Amino acid sequence: MIVEYSSPNIAKPFTIGHLRSTIIGDVIANMLQVTGHDVKRDNHVGDWGTQFGKLIYAIQEWGSLEEIESSPRPVKVLVELYVQFHEAADKNPELENHAREKFKLLESGDEDTRALWNKCVDWSWKEFGYIYSKLGITFTENNGRGYGESFFEKNLQTVLEELSSKNLLKQSEGAQIVEFEDEKYPPLMIAKSDGASLYATRDLATDKFRLSTYGNDISIINEVGSEQTLYFRQLYEVERLLGWFQPTQRTHVGHGLYRFKDQKMSTRKGNTIWLEDVIAEAEARASKLGNDTSAASQIAIASLKWNDLKHSPQQDVIFDWDQILNMEGNSGPYMLYTVVRANSVLAKAGETQSQNGGAAPLSGEDRDLVRFISKFPEVVLQATNQYLPSTLTTYLFQLAQQYNVFYQSSPILKADENTKILRVMITAATAQVLKSGLKLLGIQTVEKM
Ligand code: ARG
């Protein structure tokens, strides 16, 4: 199983959409892995395309390498230069031609242009690396960076040849397209009239490469925003027509948008929301819950992840700080706190000694809770098969609630010795399931809160 997620773009902001893809894709990969699949984690970084011609022109014309190099946020500087290009090109359309020339140089392997592009890649990875390490995200492919689109430049010709040998390519006003039976989808463009390759062509080359690297029985999951749903339908249909895949081998897991409740964030609508700022804000708010900095950082990340994963991917997510960090509700802090509580019961219980015959027999709430705990494996399988992390979060939240009710209504350490043994065991099982579940969700638990 190849799970492809995150897939941000070089020299562009890491968006909230990429954040969702990163969080959800990671969980899908974790769940597949734990249910026995051989999982590869890939990141289809957008590091190629004609926009790099514009960027390179702008850097050479108006930028300063030293300034970008020494900036703590190099991507911000690159984005400003890119915006500057568009403003200038509005007044002077001639610049578009210069940009095209630059992209040609890049494609043909011109050394200086390549070197500058490489720098852009590294500057962006400074930011991505920071975000991935905060979120605890890793990839297995291409030394941990994933295969970016540029990696497939050299394979595009083979793809075009295969498409044309299978009679799938049509000429249309100089461009090459694939048309679909009964026009069930709009045609997919494979090459532009100037011969330049496209996003779709690079995706086809990517999947061809995966087939030849890992064999014909792979399945591929693309975790990408729902705005690309039509595109992935077209892509999968072309791959079926090529005879590469059965429909069940290709899955698009789409996700909805974040809606910002916070005034400060919504007035910036249209502007970029920088993920570093979101993480920093979450950390600042988590530290107000009275935690040391390292725990605050873990609570912050848990809060952001839980807020996303408690919804099904297709749903939009309301981004409301009060809800995200609410200790009482369906939130990351609530989940972490329940684990801390269960652990402290276990620490206080120490080694429990069985008196004549061991734990008391199961009945009442004890039995209900044990029954619910025992559903965990089934829930994980179900969540995995549906690619629905929210099936797991819903279950874990219910378990936490049930445990907290149990904790409040049933004496544990003060019960008679055999009931105490039973309830300590139930507490240990709850803690174990919550921890395993949270781990699958990419959420680390904390010692204290
Ligand atoms: N880089 C793209 C974007 O930001 C997402 C890539 C998704 N994956 C793919 N195989 N096309 O929109």
Short mmCIF file of N, CA, C and O in Angstrom, two decimals, residues 11-12 36 38 52 87 101 115 148 166 169 173 204 209 213 224 318 320 326 390 395 428:
data_model
loop_
_atom_site.label_atom_id
_atom_site.label_comp_id
_atom_site.label_asym_id
_atom_site.label_seq_id
_atom_site.Cartn_x
_atom_site.Cartn_y
_atom_site.Cartn_z
N ALA A 11 8.38 26.72 -2.52
CA ALA A 11 8.30 28.18 -2.63
C ALA A 11 6.88 28.72 -2.48
O ALA A 11 6.57 29.82 -2.91
N LYS A 12 6.02 27.91 -1.91
CA LYS A 12 4.66 28.35 -1.60
C LYS A 12 4.40 28.01 -0.13
O LYS A 12 5.05 27.14 0.43
N GLY A 36 -1.38 -4.96 9.28
CA GLY A 36 -0.60 -5.98 8.58
C GLY A 36 -0.18 -5.68 7.15
O GLY A 36 0.35 -6.56 6.48
N ASP A 38 2.10 -3.85 4.12
CA ASP A 38 3.42 -3.28 3.89
C ASP A 38 3.17 -1.87 3.34
O ASP A 38 2.62 -1.73 2.25
N PHE A 52 8.03 28.03 -11.77
CA PHE A 52 9.43 28.19 -11.36
C PHE A 52 10.20 29.12 -12.29
O PHE A 52 11.17 29.74 -11.88
N GLU A 87 2.54 41.19 -10.15
CA GLU A 87 2.20 42.62 -10.24
C GLU A 87 2.91 43.28 -11.41
O GLU A 87 2.33 44.03 -12.18
N GLU A 101 11.34 31.59 -20.79
CA GLU A 101 12.75 31.31 -21.11
C GLU A 101 13.45 30.66 -19.92
O GLU A 101 14.19 29.70 -20.06
N ALA A 115 20.85 25.30 -10.04
CA ALA A 115 21.39 25.54 -8.70
C ALA A 115 20.42 26.42 -7.90
O ALA A 115 20.18 26.18 -6.72
N GLY A 148 9.30 14.15 -5.36
CA GLY A 148 8.65 15.35 -5.87
C GLY A 148 8.34 15.19 -7.36
O GLY A 148 8.84 14.28 -8.02
N LYS A 166 -1.46 3.06 -27.17
CA LYS A 166 -2.75 2.46 -26.81
C LYS A 166 -3.92 3.29 -27.35
O LYS A 166 -5.06 3.14 -26.89
N LEU A 169 -4.45 9.03 -27.01
CA LEU A 169 -4.19 10.47 -27.16
C LEU A 169 -4.92 11.05 -28.35
O LEU A 169 -5.00 10.44 -29.41
N GLU A 173 -6.44 21.31 -30.83
CA GLU A 173 -5.84 22.65 -30.96
C GLU A 173 -4.37 22.63 -30.56
O GLU A 173 -3.92 23.45 -29.77
N LEU A 204 0.88 10.52 -13.86
CA LEU A 204 0.94 9.24 -14.57
C LEU A 204 2.35 8.65 -14.47
O LEU A 204 2.51 7.46 -14.20
N PHE A 209 6.12 4.66 -12.26
CA PHE A 209 7.33 4.41 -11.47
C PHE A 209 7.01 3.52 -10.26
O PHE A 209 7.75 2.59 -9.94
N THR A 213 8.52 -0.10 -9.54
CA THR A 213 9.34 -0.29 -8.33
C THR A 213 8.75 -1.36 -7.41
O THR A 213 9.49 -2.16 -6.86
N VAL A 224 -5.71 13.99 -0.79
CA VAL A 224 -5.64 15.33 -1.40
C VAL A 224 -7.00 16.00 -1.27
O VAL A 224 -8.03 15.31 -1.38
N ILE A 318 -14.53 23.26 11.68
CA ILE A 318 -14.58 24.60 12.26
C ILE A 318 -13.30 24.79 13.08
O ILE A 318 -12.97 23.95 13.92
N ASP A 320 -11.88 26.69 15.83
CA ASP A 320 -12.26 27.56 16.92
C ASP A 320 -11.35 27.25 18.10
O ASP A 320 -11.44 26.17 18.69
N ASN A 326 -10.38 23.03 24.58
CA ASN A 326 -11.32 22.88 25.68
C ASN A 326 -11.09 21.57 26.44
O ASN A 326 -11.19 20.49 25.89
N SER A 390 -12.02 9.00 11.75
CA SER A 390 -13.05 9.48 12.67
C SER A 390 -13.81 8.32 13.33
O SER A 390 -14.36 8.48 14.42
N TYR A 395 -14.89 6.37 18.69
CA TYR A 395 -14.82 5.29 19.67
C TYR A 395 -13.96 5.70 20.88
O TYR A 395 -14.35 5.50 22.03
N ALA A 428 -6.16 -0.24 33.70
CA ALA A 428 -4.96 -0.50 32.89
C ALA A 428 -5.35 -0.78 31.44
O ALA A 428 -4.70 -0.29 30.51
#
